[in-house]
PDB file of C-alpha atoms in Angstrom:
ATOM      1  CA  MET A 267       0.000   0.000   0.000  1.00 81.00           C
ATOM      2  CA  HIS A 268       1.298   3.445  -0.942  1.00 86.00           C
ATOM      3  CA  ARG A 269       0.857   6.177   1.665  1.00 91.00           C
ATOM      4  CA  THR A 270       1.297   9.870   1.241  1.00 90.00           C
ATOM      5  CA  ARG A 271       1.296  12.285   4.131  1.00 88.00           C
ATOM      6  CA  VAL A 272      -0.300  15.640   3.366  1.00 82.00           C
ATOM      7  CA  ARG A 273       0.187  18.589   5.681  1.00 80.00           C
ATOM      8  CA  VAL A 274      -2.889  20.791   5.854  1.00 77.00           C
ATOM      9  CA  VAL A 275      -1.927  24.385   6.444  1.00 74.00           C
ATOM     10  CA  GLU A 276      -5.285  26.032   5.754  1.00 75.00           C
ATOM     11  CA  ASP A 277      -8.792  25.220   6.887  1.00 76.00           C
ATOM     12  CA  ALA A 278     -10.624  23.732   3.885  1.00 75.00           C
ATOM     13  CA  LEU A 279     -13.795  25.491   5.037  1.00 83.00           C
ATOM     14  CA  ASP A 280     -12.137  28.834   5.722  1.00 87.00           C
ATOM     15  CA  ALA A 281     -14.250  30.755   3.172  1.00 87.00           C
ATOM     16  CA  ASN A 282     -17.442  29.219   4.567  1.00 89.00           C
ATOM     17  CA  ASN A 283     -16.399  30.033   8.146  1.00 90.00           C
ATOM     18  CA  THR A 284     -15.658  33.623   7.161  1.00 92.00           C
ATOM     19  CA  LEU A 285     -19.113  34.053   5.609  1.00 93.00           C
ATOM     20  CA  ALA A 286     -20.800  32.352   8.568  1.00 92.00           C
ATOM     21  CA  ARG A 287     -18.990  34.673  11.000  1.00 94.00           C
ATOM     22  CA  ALA A 288     -20.118  37.742   9.023  1.00 96.00           C
ATOM     23  CA  ASN A 289     -23.708  36.450   8.957  1.00 94.00           C
ATOM     24  CA  ARG A 290     -23.689  35.843  12.728  1.00 94.00           C
ATOM     25  CA  GLU A 291     -22.414  39.377  13.325  1.00 97.00           C
ATOM     26  CA  ASP A 292     -25.156  40.825  11.108  1.00 97.00           C
ATOM     27  CA  PHE A 293     -27.866  38.763  12.825  1.00 95.00           C
ATOM     28  CA  ASP A 294     -26.588  39.708  16.288  1.00 96.00           C
ATOM     29  CA  ARG A 295     -26.422  43.382  15.389  1.00 97.00           C
ATOM     30  CA  SER A 296     -30.018  43.244  14.091  1.00 95.00           C
ATOM     31  CA  GLY A 297     -31.328  41.262  17.074  1.00 93.00           C
ATOM     32  CA  VAL A 298     -32.362  38.352  14.857  1.00 91.00           C
ATOM     33  CA  ARG A 299     -32.460  34.796  16.231  1.00 89.00           C
ATOM     34  CA  VAL A 300     -31.416  32.209  13.628  1.00 91.00           C
ATOM     35  CA  VAL A 301     -31.755  28.428  13.711  1.00 87.00           C
ATOM     36  CA  ASN A 302     -30.139  26.208  11.093  1.00 88.00           C
ATOM     37  CA  LEU A 303     -32.176  23.019  10.721  1.00 89.00           C
ATOM     38  CA  MET A 304     -30.520  20.343   8.576  1.00 90.00           C
ATOM     39  CA  SER A 305     -31.074  16.636   8.016  1.00 93.00           C
ATOM     40  CA  ALA A 306     -31.839  14.108   5.304  1.00 94.00           C
ATOM     41  CA  PRO A 307     -34.850  14.533   3.024  1.00 93.00           C
ATOM     42  CA  GLY A 308     -37.979  13.104   4.629  1.00 94.00           C
ATOM     43  CA  ALA A 309     -36.580  13.273   8.160  1.00 96.00           C
ATOM     44  CA  GLY A 310     -39.407  15.525   9.392  1.00 93.00           C
ATOM     45  CA  LYS A 311     -37.818  18.997   9.424  1.00 92.00           C
ATOM     46  CA  THR A 312     -40.911  20.737   8.066  1.00 90.00           C
ATOM     47  CA  THR A 313     -43.232  18.910  10.473  1.00 92.00           C
ATOM     48  CA  LEU A 314     -40.971  19.760  13.408  1.00 91.00           C
ATOM     49  CA  LEU A 315     -40.871  23.404  12.365  1.00 88.00           C
ATOM     50  CA  GLU A 316     -44.646  23.651  11.830  1.00 87.00           C
ATOM     51  CA  ARG A 317     -45.504  22.014  15.159  1.00 89.00           C
ATOM     52  CA  THR A 318     -42.940  24.084  17.037  1.00 87.00           C
ATOM     53  CA  LEU A 319     -44.246  27.326  15.543  1.00 86.00           C
ATOM     54  CA  GLU A 320     -47.818  26.422  16.538  1.00 86.00           C
ATOM     55  CA  THR A 321     -46.735  26.626  20.192  1.00 85.00           C
ATOM     56  CA  VAL A 322     -44.886  29.948  20.117  1.00 80.00           C
ATOM     57  CA  VAL A 323     -46.251  33.297  21.225  1.00 69.00           C
ATOM     58  CA  ASP A 324     -48.616  35.039  18.808  1.00 75.00           C
ATOM     59  CA  GLY A 325     -47.074  37.937  16.958  1.00 79.00           C
ATOM     60  CA  LEU A 326     -43.673  36.314  16.480  1.00 81.00           C
ATOM     61  CA  ARG A 327     -42.365  37.079  13.001  1.00 83.00           C
ATOM     62  CA  VAL A 328     -40.935  33.976  11.362  1.00 85.00           C
ATOM     63  CA  GLY A 329     -39.140  33.560   8.057  1.00 85.00           C
ATOM     64  CA  VAL A 330     -37.957  30.406   6.346  1.00 84.00           C
ATOM     65  CA  LEU A 331     -35.055  30.283   3.931  1.00 82.00           C
ATOM     66  CA  GLU A 332     -34.869  27.118   1.878  1.00 80.00           C
TER      67      GLU A 332
END
């Protein structure tokens, strides 16, 4: 078996982390609460979201980004 050692000197997700950090700062500055809900198709994300939102206080503004 041939093995090659590779030294990683930069985070492969660095660009993504940079954008995520900027988004968090914007949300915090605007007083916006954000939840990232991820799982496999058919796992029940939409049902969970709908049932959870039925129990929250009236007047809460909710947006969904798909």
